[in-house]
Short mmCIF file of C-alpha atoms in Angstrom, two decimals:
data_model
loop_
_atom_site.label_atom_id
_atom_site.label_comp_id
_atom_site.label_asym_id
_atom_site.label_seq_id
_atom_site.Cartn_x
_atom_site.Cartn_y
_atom_site.Cartn_z
CA MET A 1 -55.76 -81.53 52.30
CA VAL A 2 -58.89 -82.44 50.33
CA THR A 3 -60.25 -78.94 50.85
CA ILE A 4 -57.06 -77.39 49.45
CA MET A 5 -57.18 -79.66 46.41
CA LYS A 6 -60.80 -78.71 45.75
CA PHE A 7 -59.85 -75.05 46.03
CA PHE A 8 -57.07 -75.33 43.44
CA TYR A 9 -59.31 -77.41 41.18
CA SER A 10 -62.07 -74.76 41.30
CA LEU A 11 -59.52 -71.99 40.68
CA SER A 12 -58.20 -73.83 37.62
CA LEU A 13 -61.68 -74.16 36.17
CA VAL A 14 -62.35 -70.46 36.68
CA LEU A 15 -59.07 -69.49 34.96
CA ILE A 16 -59.78 -71.81 32.02
CA LEU A 17 -63.26 -70.34 31.57
CA LEU A 18 -61.93 -66.77 31.74
CA PHE A 19 -59.18 -67.53 29.18
CA SER A 20 -61.65 -69.19 26.80
CA SER A 21 -64.07 -66.27 27.08
CA THR A 22 -61.33 -63.71 26.38
CA THR A 23 -60.12 -65.65 23.35
CA THR A 24 -63.64 -65.90 21.95
CA ILE A 25 -64.28 -62.16 22.37
CA SER A 26 -60.97 -61.27 20.73
CA ALA A 27 -61.67 -63.54 17.79
CA ALA A 28 -65.14 -62.10 17.37
CA THR A 29 -63.97 -58.47 17.45
CA GLU A 30 -61.02 -58.97 15.06
CA PRO A 31 -62.04 -57.58 11.61
CA ALA A 32 -62.18 -60.06 8.78
CA PRO A 33 -59.65 -59.48 5.98
CA ALA A 34 -61.05 -57.57 3.00
CA PRO A 35 -61.45 -59.67 -0.12
CA SER A 36 -58.80 -58.82 -2.71
CA SER A 37 -60.24 -57.35 -5.90
CA ALA A 38 -58.92 -58.93 -9.08
CA PRO A 39 -57.60 -56.57 -11.79
CA THR A 40 -59.94 -55.84 -14.68
CA ASP A 41 -59.62 -58.31 -17.56
CA ILE A 42 -61.44 -57.23 -20.72
CA ILE A 43 -61.18 -60.68 -22.32
CA ARG A 44 -62.76 -62.34 -19.29
CA ILE A 45 -65.58 -59.74 -19.35
CA LEU A 46 -66.36 -60.32 -23.04
CA LYS A 47 -66.19 -64.10 -22.73
CA LYS A 48 -68.65 -63.98 -19.84
CA ALA A 49 -71.02 -61.76 -21.87
CA GLY A 50 -70.84 -64.07 -24.92
CA GLY A 51 -71.18 -63.27 -28.61
CA PHE A 52 -67.88 -61.36 -29.01
CA THR A 53 -65.60 -64.06 -30.47
CA THR A 54 -64.21 -61.94 -33.32
CA LEU A 55 -63.65 -58.91 -31.11
CA ILE A 56 -61.84 -61.08 -28.55
CA ARG A 57 -59.59 -62.46 -31.29
CA LEU A 58 -58.71 -58.97 -32.54
CA LEU A 59 -58.10 -57.65 -29.02
CA THR A 60 -55.74 -60.56 -28.40
CA THR A 61 -53.80 -60.56 -31.69
CA THR A 62 -53.28 -56.78 -31.62
CA GLN A 63 -52.38 -56.95 -27.88
CA VAL A 64 -54.83 -54.09 -27.25
CA SER A 65 -56.38 -56.17 -24.45
CA THR A 66 -53.03 -56.18 -22.61
CA GLN A 67 -52.73 -52.43 -23.15
CA MET A 68 -56.25 -51.88 -21.81
CA ASN A 69 -55.70 -53.95 -18.67
CA ALA A 70 -52.45 -52.08 -17.93
CA GLN A 71 -54.04 -48.68 -18.59
CA LEU A 72 -56.96 -49.46 -16.29
CA LEU A 73 -54.53 -50.54 -13.59
CA ASN A 74 -52.34 -47.43 -13.80
CA SER A 75 -54.79 -44.65 -14.69
CA ASN A 76 -57.71 -43.01 -12.90
CA ASN A 77 -59.42 -41.80 -16.09
CA GLY A 78 -60.94 -45.16 -16.95
CA MET A 79 -61.88 -46.32 -20.46
CA THR A 80 -64.92 -46.84 -22.66
CA LEU A 81 -65.12 -49.65 -25.23
CA PHE A 82 -67.67 -49.83 -28.04
CA ALA A 83 -67.96 -53.58 -28.61
CA PRO A 84 -69.31 -54.87 -31.95
CA ASN A 85 -70.72 -58.35 -31.54
CA ASP A 86 -70.13 -61.23 -33.94
CA ASN A 87 -73.19 -60.30 -36.04
CA ALA A 88 -71.73 -56.82 -36.58
CA PHE A 89 -68.45 -58.28 -37.88
CA GLN A 90 -70.32 -60.72 -40.13
CA SER A 91 -72.08 -57.81 -41.82
CA LEU A 92 -68.74 -56.45 -43.07
CA LYS A 93 -67.75 -56.94 -46.70
CA PRO A 94 -66.37 -60.49 -47.11
CA GLY A 95 -62.61 -60.56 -46.70
CA PHE A 96 -62.45 -57.03 -45.28
CA LEU A 97 -60.69 -57.98 -42.03
CA ASN A 98 -58.22 -60.19 -43.88
CA SER A 99 -57.35 -57.26 -46.17
CA LEU A 100 -56.14 -55.18 -43.21
CA ASN A 101 -52.52 -55.28 -42.16
CA ASP A 102 -51.49 -55.49 -38.50
CA GLN A 103 -51.25 -51.72 -38.11
CA GLN A 104 -54.74 -51.20 -39.55
CA LYS A 105 -56.21 -53.88 -37.30
CA ASN A 106 -54.67 -52.14 -34.31
CA GLU A 107 -56.08 -48.81 -35.48
CA LEU A 108 -59.52 -50.37 -35.97
CA ILE A 109 -59.67 -51.61 -32.38
CA GLN A 110 -58.21 -48.39 -30.98
CA PHE A 111 -60.94 -46.50 -32.87
CA HIS A 112 -63.51 -48.30 -30.68
CA LEU A 113 -61.86 -47.06 -27.47
CA LEU A 114 -62.30 -43.78 -25.60
CA PRO A 115 -59.50 -42.87 -23.17
CA SER A 116 -61.95 -42.09 -20.35
CA PHE A 117 -64.94 -43.62 -18.60
CA VAL A 118 -68.28 -42.39 -19.98
CA ALA A 119 -71.51 -43.37 -18.23
CA ILE A 120 -74.43 -44.23 -20.47
CA THR A 121 -76.25 -41.08 -19.30
CA ASN A 122 -73.31 -38.77 -20.07
CA PHE A 123 -72.84 -39.15 -23.82
CA ASP A 124 -74.65 -35.86 -24.39
CA THR A 125 -71.84 -34.07 -22.52
CA LEU A 126 -69.17 -35.08 -25.06
CA SER A 127 -67.84 -32.64 -27.65
CA ASN A 128 -67.69 -33.79 -31.28
CA PRO A 129 -65.61 -35.09 -32.84
CA VAL A 130 -64.88 -37.40 -29.91
CA ARG A 131 -61.23 -38.33 -29.49
CA THR A 132 -60.55 -42.06 -29.63
CA GLN A 133 -57.41 -44.03 -28.81
CA ALA A 134 -56.68 -44.20 -32.57
CA GLY A 135 -55.82 -40.49 -32.68
CA ASP A 136 -57.37 -37.06 -33.06
CA ASP A 137 -57.18 -36.38 -36.80
CA PRO A 138 -60.52 -34.58 -37.41
CA GLU A 139 -60.58 -35.56 -41.08
CA ARG A 140 -59.53 -39.21 -41.06
CA LEU A 141 -60.33 -40.41 -37.50
CA ALA A 142 -63.46 -38.46 -36.59
CA LEU A 143 -66.10 -40.13 -34.39
CA ASN A 144 -69.29 -38.17 -33.70
CA ILE A 145 -71.71 -39.23 -30.96
CA THR A 146 -75.23 -37.89 -30.50
CA SER A 147 -77.62 -38.73 -27.69
CA SER A 148 -81.38 -38.35 -27.56
CA GLY A 149 -83.07 -39.77 -24.50
CA ASN A 150 -82.00 -43.40 -24.17
CA GLN A 151 -80.78 -43.63 -27.79
CA VAL A 152 -77.11 -43.06 -28.58
CA ASN A 153 -75.93 -42.90 -32.20
CA LEU A 154 -72.38 -43.03 -33.49
CA THR A 155 -71.16 -41.98 -36.94
CA THR A 156 -67.73 -42.14 -38.53
CA GLY A 157 -68.55 -40.70 -41.95
CA ILE A 158 -68.54 -44.28 -43.27
CA VAL A 159 -70.77 -46.11 -40.79
CA ASN A 160 -73.77 -45.12 -38.67
CA ALA A 161 -74.13 -47.29 -35.57
CA THR A 162 -76.45 -47.47 -32.58
CA LEU A 163 -75.58 -48.23 -28.98
CA GLY A 164 -77.30 -51.48 -28.01
CA GLY A 165 -76.91 -51.32 -24.25
CA SER A 166 -74.38 -51.78 -21.49
CA VAL A 167 -72.32 -54.98 -21.39
CA TYR A 168 -70.24 -54.07 -18.34
CA SER A 169 -69.61 -51.08 -16.08
CA ASP A 170 -67.66 -50.72 -12.85
CA HIS A 171 -67.22 -46.92 -12.79
CA GLN A 172 -63.75 -47.39 -14.32
CA LEU A 173 -64.44 -49.44 -17.45
CA ALA A 174 -67.60 -49.14 -19.52
CA VAL A 175 -68.33 -51.64 -22.30
CA TYR A 176 -71.25 -50.91 -24.65
CA GLN A 177 -72.50 -53.15 -27.44
CA VAL A 178 -72.80 -51.52 -30.88
CA ASP A 179 -74.64 -52.97 -33.87
CA LYS A 180 -71.96 -52.00 -36.45
CA VAL A 181 -68.18 -52.13 -36.65
CA LEU A 182 -66.95 -48.53 -36.47
CA LEU A 183 -64.91 -48.03 -39.64
CA PRO A 184 -62.73 -44.90 -39.71
CA LYS A 185 -62.52 -42.77 -42.86
CA ASP A 186 -58.76 -43.29 -42.73
CA PHE A 187 -59.27 -46.72 -44.35
CA PHE A 188 -61.09 -45.25 -47.36
CA LEU A 189 -59.53 -41.85 -48.02
CA PRO A 190 -56.50 -41.77 -50.35
CA LYS A 191 -53.25 -41.74 -48.49
CA ARG A 192 -51.57 -38.35 -48.14
CA PRO A 193 -48.73 -37.94 -50.66
CA PRO A 194 -45.26 -37.52 -49.19
CA PRO A 195 -43.85 -33.96 -49.15
CA PRO A 196 -42.28 -33.02 -52.51
CA ALA A 197 -38.54 -33.44 -52.85
CA PRO A 198 -36.41 -30.33 -53.56
CA SER A 199 -36.38 -29.46 -57.27
CA PRO A 200 -33.08 -30.23 -59.07
CA GLU A 201 -33.23 -26.74 -60.58
CA ASP A 202 -32.76 -25.21 -57.15
CA LYS A 203 -29.19 -26.50 -56.76
CA PRO A 204 -27.66 -24.76 -59.86
CA LYS A 205 -29.40 -21.54 -58.84
CA ASP A 206 -27.88 -21.79 -55.40
CA SER A 207 -24.48 -22.56 -56.91
CA LYS A 208 -24.77 -19.59 -59.25
CA LYS A 209 -25.74 -17.31 -56.39
CA LYS A 210 -22.79 -18.58 -54.43
CA SER A 211 -20.45 -17.97 -57.38
CA ASP A 212 -21.84 -14.46 -57.84
CA ALA A 213 -21.39 -13.76 -54.17
CA ASP A 214 -17.84 -15.10 -54.18
CA GLY A 215 -16.86 -13.40 -57.50
CA PRO A 216 -16.15 -9.82 -56.34
CA ALA A 217 -14.14 -11.00 -53.35
CA SER A 218 -11.99 -13.28 -55.56
CA SER A 219 -11.33 -10.43 -58.06
CA ALA A 220 -10.33 -8.06 -55.27
CA ASP A 221 -7.87 -10.61 -53.89
CA ALA A 222 -6.28 -11.08 -57.34
CA SER A 223 -5.91 -7.30 -57.85
CA SER A 224 -4.27 -6.87 -54.46
CA ALA A 225 -1.78 -9.66 -55.23
CA ASN A 226 -0.83 -7.99 -58.58
CA LYS A 227 -0.17 -4.66 -56.88
CA ARG A 228 2.12 -6.29 -54.33
CA GLY A 229 4.07 -7.99 -57.16
CA VAL A 230 4.63 -4.70 -59.05
CA MET A 231 5.81 -2.96 -55.88
CA LEU A 232 8.30 -5.75 -55.14
CA LEU A 233 9.62 -5.55 -58.72
CA LEU A 234 10.12 -1.77 -58.50
CA LEU A 235 11.84 -2.13 -55.17
CA THR A 236 14.22 -4.71 -56.65
CA PHE A 237 15.15 -2.37 -59.56
CA PHE A 238 15.71 0.49 -57.11
CA LEU A 239 18.06 -1.59 -54.95
CA VAL A 240 20.03 -2.76 -58.00
CA ALA A 241 20.41 0.85 -59.21
CA VAL A 242 21.61 2.04 -55.84
CA SER A 243 24.12 -0.82 -55.64
CA SER A 244 25.59 0.10 -59.05
CA LEU A 245 26.11 3.72 -57.99
CA LEU A 246 27.98 2.64 -54.90
#
């Protein structure tokens, strides 16, 4: 009896060891879950870099930051942001930002955005004028970029700026510091006048033409009606004469 109990006891130990070993191997071979990548947040990136307080405020109030985050999430083209630091905004004419309305502030920030990712070594491949998120008007919203070695220059026709280096890049979003706020010519050129209204003299001319065109037809209708009246009168006289003879 003791021998049988020892046998079962030894068998239990063996089974426990085998089960523990199998569990350990399975746990070791099971792949660890991949860390989830957080969506790109331009405000978080600029806050971490420091020195972009005014740009952060404009990105937030115009809601361009929300637009950027959504565009980066749903597009494969990426984006490029030219980021003026606080010193660049302080060099603007006093009161300039406050003189802009909401639409102009939105246009200003959009003018600093390219709708595709551009690596710092690829600026020489761009065709001028470079299209920004503000639009593609070659006269009022032109941005020209030239590259020579490690130096990248940007000109708007109002401001000449220099690329100061990379703030952030993840092969989808590129953020580059610039030493000037990029001011579009659209803010300084006179606004296009609205298309001229039709001249009041055109309406009488049109009316006269219409009267001239309708005149001959009206005269013809009147002549035809007179002829029918004469014929009816003659027919009446003829019938009266015939009746008197009978």
